[in-house]
């Protein structure tokens, strides 16, 4: 920098200094608030981790695999089972669960902030124009830079990593919520208005449900970003797999580094596929699909009963319709 | 009182719309205003829709039909002019009043159906009632009733995407019917359908309207459709209404060459009815009792065969079964050929008034 300024005589504009002063000031003024927030966040994450570690590891593994099987596919469930058992056998289960709880928490907070902002941006061109540069900045700023003010506010530990992660992972949530709502067929929204719906009724009954797949794609990206940041947060004592990675780097332990990295990959793929499946259909459709699977089971056991022929006939018809749906997707 | 009426209605898109309206009101041509960057979509339209009639607005694409119909329920705010629904001035209402008016008096059917894909057919049909806060059992009952009316009673549990286009639009129609509003606005409601389905839907709409007495404002770019279903037709061109009247009036006396050029494609045999082409029965017509019979509103197309097999003429009876006129082969041919004055002007008009009254 200095060299450039010697060739082209420009004064050094102290952007960085200004930001530092501002951050210091916020840190001083809002210290009690940050402390309270800090306590709340660590208590929440600790409680969540404790809860997840309550059952024996293999029981939780089975539950997670079952969840994957129900929401996505039996194959995915089986794959998850194998991968998660591998994590347990690498003795990284506690760290894995810590990171999982951390990401779920950060994603929840990010979603709670991002979705309303996205709705606001979809409704107001001005809000959208205002958010755009801010989101660009948030998303392109190298993630390590966030760690500095976060540490200044919250010192070392889980909380600064958490806050950094929320900030870093937020943008796609806002963007895709806005996009999803703007993409909803204008004629359908018009129908809501034409029948006398209030903006709120139209938002809840039409825009949000129809934007849900896109919003879920946004949440999916939020999770992925949160995961990458969670690892970086290991640098400032964020705990979980990130800390293992940092430990491996500082001791140049390739074996440990690879195992931790592999666990991160397992977590990433599990969360990605799971949320992608959630986004590809409304929860109601999924519920129906699950119900039709159950129905199929019950009709086959009642196969011998001739008395309810018309009923089972009808049921079969509705099953055919239901079973066509997944094939379409 | 008119069910819906518009007076001096203007809608101009683009910069400085009020100024554009002022210039148009002073008689400047639309083309000049357009050249300066504004888009006059609707220009000085007066419209009166009587209760219980199907009023059709016909015009080519871009002539301002959709803009017009969207001002009738306040989806678009007029740049100038007023809209009344019954005795309520829609253009003077605030957001809340407008919403209430839409809930209680106006419903709409859309070109691409605009159904909610994530809901069942029944929930779609009951949507307007849900908006209004009607409780669940009641709105499902009324939704199911409306589905029955359009012949979809057995599809209540399906998703819209599982239905054909024609069926989807029936759901759109059921949604409007279930809302119970007396005015239904339909913007190119059948334009996205295959010709055969479209014909069916037209007949169904006319039938439903006759039995339920709803007031319908129907937009179309298809003059044949306009003539088939409209009690009255207004023809729009570049934002203005260039002619309005009954289908027969327009067929008989197109206001200008532009409209006349459309009429070339119209199936006259489906527009003219027995009533339009009959002559009063002469007392000396001893043959009357041997002639085939037809009702006043029978389209000409359906008179051809009886006339051909029954000696050339058809006796026309009113609703009470009395013979009120005779249609001859010559009168039918001249009506179909579009000869000026070929249709028995005065007598047909008088009897028509009597029937309509
Ligand atoms: N929101 C809008 N902004 C600008 N111009 C519009 C808008 N809506 C319609 N127009 C213009 O107004 C004219 C009439 O459009 P429209 O009412 O949709 O016609 P139609 O329904 O008869 O095809 C067209 O020239 C169209 O481009
Ligand atoms: Mg249109």
XYZ file of C-alpha atoms and ligand atoms in Angstrom:
714
model
C 0.000 0.000 0.000
C 2.610 2.410 1.122
C 4.588 1.749 -2.032
C 1.626 2.552 -4.256
C 1.043 5.754 -2.353
C 4.651 6.759 -2.970
C 4.108 6.532 -6.743
C 0.655 8.083 -6.781
C 0.497 10.561 -3.922
C -2.847 9.729 -2.284
C -3.580 10.216 1.404
C -4.293 6.989 3.292
C -7.993 6.898 4.022
C -8.276 5.228 7.428
C -11.285 2.975 6.676
C -9.935 0.216 8.861
C -9.213 2.568 11.765
C -12.715 3.968 11.608
C -14.204 0.490 11.747
C -11.958 -0.373 14.666
C -13.050 2.690 16.592
C -16.689 1.880 15.877
C -16.267 -1.734 16.962
C -14.512 -0.658 20.146
C -17.238 1.813 20.915
C -20.012 -0.746 20.347
C -18.044 -3.179 22.490
C -17.846 -0.732 25.379
C -21.405 0.501 25.237
C -23.123 -2.814 24.683
C -20.935 -4.948 26.888
C -23.691 -6.043 29.320
C -25.956 -6.931 26.388
C -23.239 -9.015 24.802
C -22.546 -10.716 28.099
C -26.170 -11.655 28.566
C -26.420 -12.830 24.967
C -23.223 -14.775 25.386
C -24.524 -16.568 28.457
C -27.788 -17.383 26.728
C -26.166 -18.808 23.631
C -23.682 -20.977 25.464
C -26.361 -22.250 27.811
C -28.560 -23.171 24.834
C -25.802 -24.937 22.949
C -24.545 -26.722 26.052
C -28.031 -27.952 26.897
C -28.571 -29.109 23.322
C -25.255 -30.955 23.278
C -26.019 -32.581 26.614
C -29.382 -33.703 25.320
C -27.905 -35.171 22.159
C -25.216 -36.985 24.133
C -27.734 -38.411 26.591
C -28.498 -41.567 24.608
C -25.621 -43.920 23.780
C -23.960 -42.845 20.500
C -25.320 -45.762 18.476
C -28.896 -44.997 19.523
C -28.605 -41.424 18.251
C -26.920 -42.735 15.100
C -29.879 -45.042 14.532
C -32.337 -42.202 15.109
C -30.544 -39.889 12.659
C -30.386 -42.650 10.058
C -34.084 -43.377 10.553
C -34.915 -39.703 10.101
C -32.947 -39.684 6.849
C -34.735 -42.813 5.704
C -38.175 -41.366 6.393
C -37.594 -37.949 4.905
C -35.459 -38.841 1.925
C -35.145 -42.506 1.024
C -34.315 -45.860 2.510
C -31.033 -45.836 0.620
C -30.065 -42.517 2.117
C -30.963 -43.839 5.547
C -28.703 -46.850 5.085
C -25.837 -44.694 3.798
C -26.184 -42.344 6.760
C -26.066 -45.286 9.142
C -22.758 -46.525 7.744
C -21.180 -43.045 7.658
C -22.293 -42.127 11.179
C -21.085 -45.427 12.617
C -17.736 -44.633 11.004
C -17.637 -41.295 12.827
C -18.340 -43.054 16.121
C -15.606 -45.569 15.455
C -13.124 -42.748 14.739
C -13.889 -41.522 18.266
C -14.999 -38.146 17.042
C -18.641 -38.551 18.045
C -18.681 -35.970 20.842
C -17.085 -33.344 18.591
C -19.461 -34.336 15.784
C -22.469 -33.800 18.037
C -21.067 -30.492 19.287
C -20.726 -29.232 15.743
C -24.179 -30.568 14.851
C -25.790 -28.721 17.771
C -23.792 -25.621 16.944
C -24.977 -25.666 13.332
C -28.591 -26.376 14.148
C -28.577 -23.484 16.623
C -26.837 -21.096 14.241
C -29.153 -22.075 11.392
C -32.233 -21.542 13.535
C -31.075 -18.077 14.563
C -30.025 -17.220 11.002
C -33.382 -18.407 9.623
C -35.329 -16.447 12.219
C -33.487 -13.315 11.094
C -33.177 -14.076 7.370
C -36.721 -15.110 6.487
C -38.441 -11.947 7.762
C -35.764 -9.824 6.091
C -36.327 -11.731 2.840
C -40.073 -11.155 3.115
C -39.471 -7.465 3.675
C -37.141 -7.311 0.669
C -39.714 -9.065 -1.518
C -42.360 -6.528 -0.579
C -40.397 -3.344 -0.743
C -38.104 -2.424 -3.605
C -36.401 0.033 -1.297
C -35.587 -2.553 1.356
C -34.335 -4.842 -1.380
C -32.037 -2.143 -2.750
C -30.783 -1.427 0.749
C -30.085 -5.063 1.657
C -28.325 -5.980 -1.552
C -24.960 -4.244 -0.975
C -24.967 -5.232 2.683
C -25.554 -8.881 1.820
C -22.869 -8.707 -0.862
C -20.440 -7.355 1.699
C -21.376 -9.985 4.279
C -20.952 -12.778 1.808
C -17.696 -11.722 0.161
C -15.808 -10.489 3.237
C -13.225 -13.217 3.998
C -14.751 -15.190 6.883
C -11.648 -14.909 9.056
C -12.127 -11.146 9.277
C -15.403 -11.642 11.156
C -13.575 -13.414 13.894
C -11.791 -10.248 15.006
C -14.758 -8.129 16.163
C -16.501 -11.258 17.398
C -13.602 -11.978 19.726
C -13.517 -8.312 20.723
C -17.160 -8.485 21.767
C -17.369 -11.949 23.229
C -13.738 -12.998 23.806
C -12.662 -16.563 23.052
C -15.048 -19.536 23.065
C -18.203 -20.888 21.456
C -20.158 -17.646 21.350
C -18.005 -15.485 19.058
C -17.850 -18.417 16.653
C -21.605 -18.724 16.866
C -22.222 -15.066 16.133
C -19.727 -15.061 13.294
C -21.372 -18.128 11.849
C -24.826 -16.581 11.986
C -23.633 -13.400 10.268
C -21.667 -15.280 7.653
C -24.431 -17.790 6.873
C -27.294 -15.295 6.785
C -27.155 -13.856 3.231
C -28.436 -16.806 1.171
C -31.360 -17.109 3.568
C -32.412 -13.536 2.860
C -31.720 -13.699 -0.851
C -33.533 -16.932 -1.548
C -36.524 -15.985 0.575
C -36.855 -12.788 -1.443
C -36.350 -14.629 -4.719
C -38.830 -17.349 -3.787
C -41.569 -14.883 -2.932
C -40.958 -12.768 -5.993
C -41.137 -15.871 -8.171
C -44.605 -16.873 -7.018
C -47.001 -16.749 -9.973
C -48.340 -13.189 -10.053
C -51.771 -14.398 -11.175
C -52.149 -16.590 -8.081
C -51.226 -13.686 -5.820
C -53.674 -11.549 -7.778
C -56.345 -14.166 -7.116
C -55.726 -13.777 -3.401
C -56.180 -10.030 -3.678
C -59.190 -10.320 -5.966
C -61.041 -12.451 -3.415
C -60.369 -9.848 -0.754
C -57.390 -11.381 1.033
C -55.305 -9.233 3.375
C -51.570 -8.969 2.687
C -51.051 -11.228 5.679
C -53.497 -13.875 4.424
C -51.831 -13.790 1.028
C -48.389 -14.112 2.562
C -49.330 -17.075 4.730
C -51.745 -18.830 2.406
C -50.089 -18.274 -0.961
C -46.647 -16.690 -1.039
C -44.848 -18.568 1.724
C -46.133 -22.044 0.838
C -45.360 -21.550 -2.844
C -41.948 -20.062 -2.070
C -41.129 -22.834 0.389
C -38.947 -24.951 -1.929
C -36.817 -21.899 -2.717
C -36.704 -20.814 0.921
C -35.620 -24.322 1.874
C -32.889 -24.165 -0.771
C -31.788 -20.975 0.977
C -31.799 -22.680 4.373
C -29.814 -25.501 2.848
C -27.160 -23.004 1.775
C -27.277 -21.379 5.196
C -26.465 -24.758 6.727
C -23.597 -25.354 4.338
C -22.092 -21.933 5.045
C -22.623 -22.432 8.768
C -20.734 -25.703 8.557
C -17.755 -24.144 6.804
C -17.713 -21.316 9.317
C -18.078 -23.698 12.236
C -14.785 -25.276 11.265
C -13.094 -21.882 10.965
C -14.516 -20.974 14.367
C -12.274 -23.701 15.751
C -9.482 -21.112 15.510
C -11.022 -19.088 18.308
C -11.934 -22.015 20.486
C -15.320 -22.757 18.960
C -15.107 -26.413 19.977
C -16.388 -29.362 17.998
C -14.775 -30.716 14.857
C -13.251 -27.303 14.117
C -11.080 -27.542 17.204
C -9.943 -31.003 16.169
C -8.978 -29.654 12.755
C -7.043 -26.777 14.363
C -5.294 -29.195 16.696
C -4.371 -31.409 13.729
C -3.008 -28.437 11.799
C -0.882 -27.146 14.650
C 0.634 -30.590 15.292
C 0.778 -31.489 11.574
C -1.155 -34.660 12.424
C -2.357 -35.816 8.999
C -4.273 -38.833 10.324
C -6.247 -36.789 12.801
C -6.796 -34.008 10.260
C -8.167 -36.471 7.719
C -10.505 -38.104 10.218
C -11.845 -34.744 11.383
C -12.197 -33.579 7.790
C -14.035 -36.764 6.869
C -16.424 -36.262 9.787
C -17.135 -32.749 8.550
C -17.886 -34.183 5.112
C -20.262 -36.746 6.611
C -22.080 -34.012 8.518
C -22.219 -31.790 5.433
C -23.633 -34.466 3.169
C -26.119 -35.652 5.769
C -27.497 -32.155 6.404
C -27.434 -31.190 2.738
C -29.377 -34.198 1.480
C -31.816 -34.061 4.347
C -32.747 -30.414 3.847
C -32.766 -30.784 0.073
C -35.362 -33.531 0.476
C -37.396 -31.345 2.807
C -37.390 -28.567 0.228
C -38.489 -30.679 -2.715
C -42.074 -31.010 -1.534
C -44.354 -29.396 0.953
C -44.334 -31.124 4.314
C -47.964 -32.008 3.722
C -47.164 -33.941 0.563
C -44.438 -35.801 2.414
C -46.843 -36.583 5.191
C -49.304 -37.958 2.666
C -46.624 -40.053 1.111
C -45.719 -41.521 4.454
C -49.405 -42.164 5.094
C -49.869 -43.910 1.767
C -46.922 -46.155 2.600
C -48.649 -47.044 5.854
C -51.938 -47.579 4.001
C -50.307 -49.963 1.608
C -49.106 -51.956 4.566
C -52.518 -52.110 6.172
C -54.428 -53.027 2.990
C -52.109 -55.906 2.285
C -52.764 -57.350 5.723
C -56.507 -57.000 5.211
C -56.248 -58.666 1.810
C -58.517 -61.594 2.722
C -61.466 -59.473 3.827
C -64.065 -59.447 1.029
C -66.645 -57.485 2.965
C -64.864 -54.155 2.466
C -64.270 -54.579 -1.225
C -65.489 -51.140 -2.311
C -63.542 -49.459 0.431
C -60.293 -51.125 -0.508
C -61.075 -50.444 -4.162
C -61.259 -46.765 -3.365
C -58.162 -46.958 -1.305
C -56.297 -48.521 -4.153
C -57.382 -45.708 -6.419
C -56.085 -43.097 -4.065
C -52.896 -45.050 -3.581
C -52.262 -45.053 -7.286
C -52.657 -41.332 -7.357
C -50.394 -40.922 -4.387
C -47.752 -43.253 -5.616
C -47.612 -41.393 -8.908
C -46.496 -38.289 -7.121
C -43.016 -39.274 -6.001
C -42.351 -40.609 -9.493
C -43.100 -37.204 -10.939
C -40.608 -35.572 -8.738
C -79.643 -0.002 -11.210
C -76.614 -1.301 -13.032
C -74.722 -4.080 -11.245
C -71.412 -2.584 -12.321
C -70.841 0.691 -14.054
C -67.849 2.706 -15.129
C -67.832 6.362 -16.124
C -65.139 8.252 -17.961
C -62.610 5.593 -17.021
C -58.940 6.125 -17.912
C -55.810 4.197 -17.121
C -52.476 5.465 -18.327
C -49.220 3.637 -17.548
C -45.887 5.384 -17.606
C -44.685 8.797 -16.562
C -47.074 11.670 -15.709
C -50.339 9.785 -16.277
C -52.609 12.654 -15.146
C -51.201 14.956 -17.755
C -51.719 12.301 -20.420
C -55.365 11.971 -19.364
C -55.852 15.716 -19.583
C -54.468 15.771 -23.101
C -56.675 12.866 -24.130
C -59.703 14.596 -22.631
C -58.870 17.642 -24.717
C -59.104 15.479 -27.789
C -55.484 14.665 -28.586
C -55.096 11.358 -30.426
C -53.846 8.360 -28.440
C -50.925 7.982 -30.842
C -49.570 11.453 -29.944
C -49.744 10.770 -26.213
C -48.113 7.395 -26.748
C -45.330 9.021 -28.754
C -44.455 11.074 -25.662
C -43.803 7.954 -23.596
C -47.074 7.238 -21.781
C -49.166 4.117 -22.430
C -52.874 4.881 -22.451
C -54.325 1.418 -21.811
C -57.944 2.427 -21.189
C -59.325 5.644 -22.646
C -62.631 7.224 -21.706
C -64.606 4.025 -21.208
C -68.240 4.053 -20.126
C -69.688 0.689 -19.241
C -73.020 -0.395 -17.815
C -73.524 -3.998 -16.802
C -77.098 -4.918 -15.945
C -77.802 -7.435 -13.167
C -78.072 -10.993 -14.396
C -76.537 -10.475 -17.824
C -73.349 -11.693 -19.405
C -71.573 -8.616 -20.606
C -68.641 -9.315 -22.882
C -65.703 -7.033 -23.587
C -64.000 -8.078 -26.791
C -60.810 -6.730 -28.346
C -57.474 -7.764 -29.768
C -54.527 -8.382 -27.498
C -53.238 -5.106 -26.067
C -56.524 -3.267 -26.520
C -56.839 -2.718 -22.754
C -59.344 -5.405 -21.728
C -57.385 -6.781 -18.788
C -56.635 -3.286 -17.563
C -60.326 -2.430 -17.749
C -61.546 -5.489 -15.858
C -58.881 -4.988 -13.163
C -60.215 -1.528 -12.503
C -63.671 -2.993 -11.975
C -62.492 -4.741 -8.795
C -59.819 -2.256 -7.837
C -56.787 -4.432 -8.620
C -55.730 -1.395 -10.619
C -56.520 2.141 -9.651
C -57.985 4.250 -12.469
C -56.041 7.338 -13.492
C -59.395 9.086 -13.906
C -63.082 8.206 -13.779
C -65.294 6.245 -11.413
C -66.411 2.673 -10.930
C -69.611 1.721 -9.123
C -70.567 -1.731 -7.932
C -74.277 -1.508 -7.314
C -74.668 1.711 -5.363
C -71.167 1.631 -3.861
C -68.509 3.793 -5.437
C -65.525 1.459 -5.577
C -63.125 4.208 -6.565
C -63.838 6.070 -3.331
C -63.115 3.188 -0.931
C -60.107 2.731 1.336
C -58.142 -0.544 1.490
C -60.459 -2.094 4.056
C -63.639 -1.094 2.280
C -62.243 -2.386 -0.985
C -61.372 -5.728 0.576
C -64.832 -6.074 2.023
C -66.424 -5.228 -1.321
C -64.290 -7.844 -3.064
C -65.185 -10.449 -0.466
C -68.890 -9.794 -0.605
C -69.692 -8.701 -4.144
C -66.945 -9.451 -6.654
C -65.224 -12.644 -7.680
C -62.821 -13.360 -10.487
C -61.860 -16.181 -12.852
C -58.384 -16.056 -14.373
C -56.923 -16.939 -17.756
C -54.379 -19.373 -16.356
C -56.727 -20.537 -13.589
C -54.558 -19.157 -10.732
C -55.348 -22.108 -8.467
C -53.351 -22.870 -5.341
C -51.242 -25.878 -6.347
C -50.554 -26.934 -2.778
C -54.208 -27.326 -1.879
C -56.889 -29.773 -2.795
C -59.571 -28.976 -5.340
C -62.089 -28.614 -2.508
C -59.896 -26.202 -0.556
C -59.394 -24.214 -3.732
C -63.124 -24.027 -4.331
C -63.644 -22.850 -0.763
C -60.762 -20.376 -0.845
C -62.840 -17.203 -1.065
C -64.893 -18.325 1.935
C -61.762 -19.086 3.903
C -60.501 -15.553 3.245
C -63.808 -14.273 4.525
C -63.468 -16.273 7.724
C -66.371 -18.684 7.122
C -65.897 -21.618 9.448
C -64.432 -24.798 8.095
C -67.407 -27.154 7.909
C -69.615 -24.520 6.313
C -67.090 -23.488 3.696
C -66.317 -27.069 2.793
C -70.017 -27.700 2.337
C -70.406 -24.711 0.060
C -67.206 -25.494 -1.810
C -68.432 -29.033 -2.430
C -71.764 -27.665 -3.630
C -70.017 -25.427 -6.145
C -67.879 -28.333 -7.336
C -71.079 -30.342 -7.861
C -72.447 -27.494 -9.975
C -69.485 -27.573 -12.331
C -69.469 -31.368 -12.461
C -66.362 -31.980 -10.358
C -68.002 -33.397 -7.254
C -65.832 -36.510 -7.449
C -62.539 -34.630 -7.699
C -62.668 -32.791 -4.384
C -59.634 -34.580 -2.962
C -57.340 -34.163 -5.961
C -54.632 -31.595 -6.435
C -55.197 -29.122 -9.275
C -52.170 -30.475 -11.152
C -53.901 -33.835 -11.421
C -56.718 -32.327 -13.489
C -56.894 -31.379 -17.164
C -56.920 -27.720 -18.170
C -60.667 -27.691 -18.648
C -61.233 -29.239 -15.242
C -58.844 -26.791 -13.606
C -60.811 -23.898 -14.999
C -63.981 -25.506 -13.683
C -62.356 -25.348 -10.263
C -61.642 -21.667 -10.925
C -65.301 -21.251 -11.812
C -66.394 -23.175 -8.723
C -64.220 -20.935 -6.548
C -66.011 -17.894 -7.941
C -69.437 -19.541 -7.610
C -68.813 -20.689 -4.038
C -67.900 -17.166 -3.009
C -71.565 -16.323 -3.581
C -70.828 -12.886 -4.991
C -73.363 -11.534 -7.452
C -70.717 -10.249 -9.879
C -68.169 -12.508 -11.557
C -65.289 -11.053 -13.541
C -63.739 -13.401 -16.088
C -60.541 -12.400 -17.878
C -59.979 -14.599 -20.949
C -61.187 -17.420 -18.761
C -61.502 -19.919 -21.618
C -58.732 -18.661 -23.874
C -56.183 -21.203 -22.665
C -58.463 -24.179 -23.395
C -58.800 -26.434 -26.454
C -61.592 -25.422 -28.827
C -63.786 -28.388 -27.931
C -63.456 -27.935 -24.159
C -63.900 -24.240 -24.674
C -67.232 -24.728 -26.400
C -68.346 -26.945 -23.536
C -67.285 -24.362 -20.958
C -69.120 -21.604 -22.807
C -72.320 -23.610 -22.771
C -71.858 -24.452 -19.114
C -71.291 -20.819 -18.206
C -74.430 -19.701 -20.036
C -76.413 -22.443 -18.341
C -75.078 -21.634 -14.861
C -75.670 -17.957 -15.384
C -79.266 -18.596 -16.439
C -79.986 -20.760 -13.424
C -78.111 -18.688 -10.837
C -78.734 -15.226 -12.223
C -75.175 -14.061 -11.617
C -73.855 -10.980 -13.353
C -70.843 -11.789 -15.511
C -68.280 -9.500 -17.095
C -66.440 -11.657 -19.585
C -63.284 -10.647 -21.416
C -62.241 -12.322 -24.651
C -60.249 -11.676 -27.804
C -62.472 -14.067 -29.734
C -65.499 -12.448 -31.348
C -67.161 -15.816 -31.901
C -66.976 -16.491 -28.194
C -68.262 -12.986 -27.468
C -71.244 -13.491 -29.735
C -72.027 -16.973 -28.426
C -72.242 -16.098 -24.770
C -72.784 -12.354 -24.560
C -76.099 -10.669 -23.835
C -74.246 -7.512 -24.647
C -70.870 -7.055 -26.284
C -68.523 -4.079 -26.106
C -65.749 -3.983 -28.683
C -62.497 -2.353 -27.582
C -59.770 -0.929 -29.738
C -56.683 0.890 -28.471
C -58.245 1.450 -25.079
C -61.584 2.769 -26.294
C -64.943 1.060 -26.591
C -65.711 1.467 -30.283
C -69.109 -0.253 -30.316
C -71.424 -1.856 -27.844
C -74.759 -3.578 -28.237
C -76.371 -6.984 -28.439
C -74.589 -9.494 -30.662
C -77.360 -9.165 -33.233
C -77.128 -5.391 -33.282
C -73.400 -5.556 -33.888
C -73.749 -8.180 -36.588
C -76.451 -6.163 -38.277
C -74.768 -2.797 -38.159
C -71.035 -2.873 -37.452
C -69.965 0.631 -36.426
C -66.923 0.709 -38.657
C -64.815 -1.272 -41.085
C -62.595 -2.481 -38.277
C -65.479 -4.287 -36.611
C -66.887 -5.400 -39.935
C -63.581 -7.076 -40.695
C -63.939 -9.173 -37.536
C -67.469 -10.135 -38.364
C -66.338 -11.990 -41.476
C -65.186 -14.833 -39.226
C -68.260 -14.986 -37.048
C -70.488 -18.021 -37.276
C -73.725 -16.189 -37.926
C -75.801 -19.325 -37.646
C -74.842 -19.501 -33.964
C -75.484 -15.839 -33.215
C -78.820 -15.319 -34.899
C -81.733 -17.020 -33.237
C -85.161 -17.916 -34.509
C -86.375 -14.750 -32.868
C -83.996 -12.641 -34.966
C -85.002 -13.993 -38.363
C -88.692 -14.838 -38.002
C -91.584 -12.986 -39.586
C -94.967 -12.655 -37.872
C -97.273 -15.555 -38.740
C -99.901 -14.598 -41.286
C -103.445 -15.638 -40.420
C -103.792 -17.314 -43.811
C -100.882 -19.660 -43.115
C -102.927 -22.810 -43.002
C -99.733 -24.831 -43.007
C -98.643 -23.616 -39.562
C -99.707 -26.727 -37.705
C -97.734 -28.968 -40.064
C -94.483 -27.037 -39.727
C -91.682 -28.178 -37.390
C -91.526 -26.133 -34.207
C -88.664 -24.334 -32.487
C -88.283 -22.015 -29.507
C -87.514 -18.310 -29.764
C -83.910 -18.672 -28.664
C -83.001 -21.578 -30.923
C -79.847 -20.714 -32.869
C -80.234 -20.586 -36.610
C -77.826 -23.492 -36.940
C -80.362 -25.742 -35.236
C -83.196 -24.600 -37.506
C -81.539 -25.696 -40.737
C -82.258 -29.392 -40.473
C -85.905 -29.112 -39.382
C -86.475 -26.580 -42.140
C -84.878 -28.812 -44.748
C -86.925 -31.866 -43.780
C -90.127 -29.975 -42.978
C -90.912 -28.185 -46.201
C -88.679 -25.129 -45.889
C -90.239 -23.284 -42.956
C -90.216 -23.562 -39.164
C -92.852 -22.247 -36.795
C -91.466 -20.355 -33.814
C -93.137 -20.731 -30.438
C -92.752 -18.666 -27.301
C -92.249 -20.095 -23.826
C -95.965 -20.769 -23.517
C -96.022 -22.796 -26.749
C -97.898 -20.175 -28.767
C -96.765 -19.725 -32.363
C -95.354 -16.217 -32.577
C -93.556 -16.297 -35.912
C -92.388 -18.201 -38.947
C -88.850 -18.676 -40.195
C -88.602 -19.236 -43.936
C -85.718 -20.610 -45.936
C -85.333 -17.222 -47.615
C -85.088 -15.318 -44.329
C -82.490 -17.761 -42.999
C -80.376 -17.559 -46.128
C -80.348 -13.792 -46.193
C -79.442 -13.636 -42.503
C -76.557 -16.053 -43.047
C -75.447 -14.180 -46.149
C -75.239 -10.960 -44.147
C -77.390 -8.876 -46.511
C -78.032 -5.423 -45.062
C -81.506 -5.249 -43.598
C -81.907 -8.945 -44.151
C -83.088 -9.498 -40.613
C -86.641 -8.426 -39.873
C -85.639 -5.330 -37.977
C -88.560 -3.800 -36.164
C -90.765 -6.741 -35.435
C -87.887 -8.821 -34.118
C -86.789 -5.981 -31.872
C -90.217 -5.481 -30.420
C -90.788 -9.111 -29.636
C -87.279 -9.288 -28.208
C -87.946 -6.453 -25.819
C -91.141 -8.170 -24.777
C -89.321 -11.416 -24.056
C -86.433 -9.754 -22.231
C -88.684 -7.560 -20.165
N -48.472 -2.742 -15.612
C -48.348 -2.182 -16.834
N -47.366 -1.290 -17.087
C -47.239 -0.721 -18.293
N -48.028 -0.977 -19.341
C -49.021 -1.871 -19.174
C -49.232 -2.521 -17.917
N -50.287 -3.363 -18.031
C -50.716 -3.233 -19.303
N -49.960 -2.341 -19.999
C -50.159 -1.925 -21.391
O -51.490 -1.524 -21.545
C -52.012 -1.962 -22.779
C -53.251 -2.793 -22.546
O -52.885 -3.993 -21.921
P -53.954 -5.079 -21.458
O -54.998 -4.409 -20.675
O -53.212 -6.190 -20.818
O -54.552 -5.570 -22.845
P -55.396 -6.875 -23.202
O -55.825 -7.526 -21.937
O -56.525 -6.376 -24.006
O -54.490 -7.737 -24.015
C -50.902 -2.708 -23.485
O -50.284 -1.829 -24.385
C -49.971 -3.073 -22.363
O -48.656 -3.135 -22.829
Mg -55.431 -9.535 -21.257
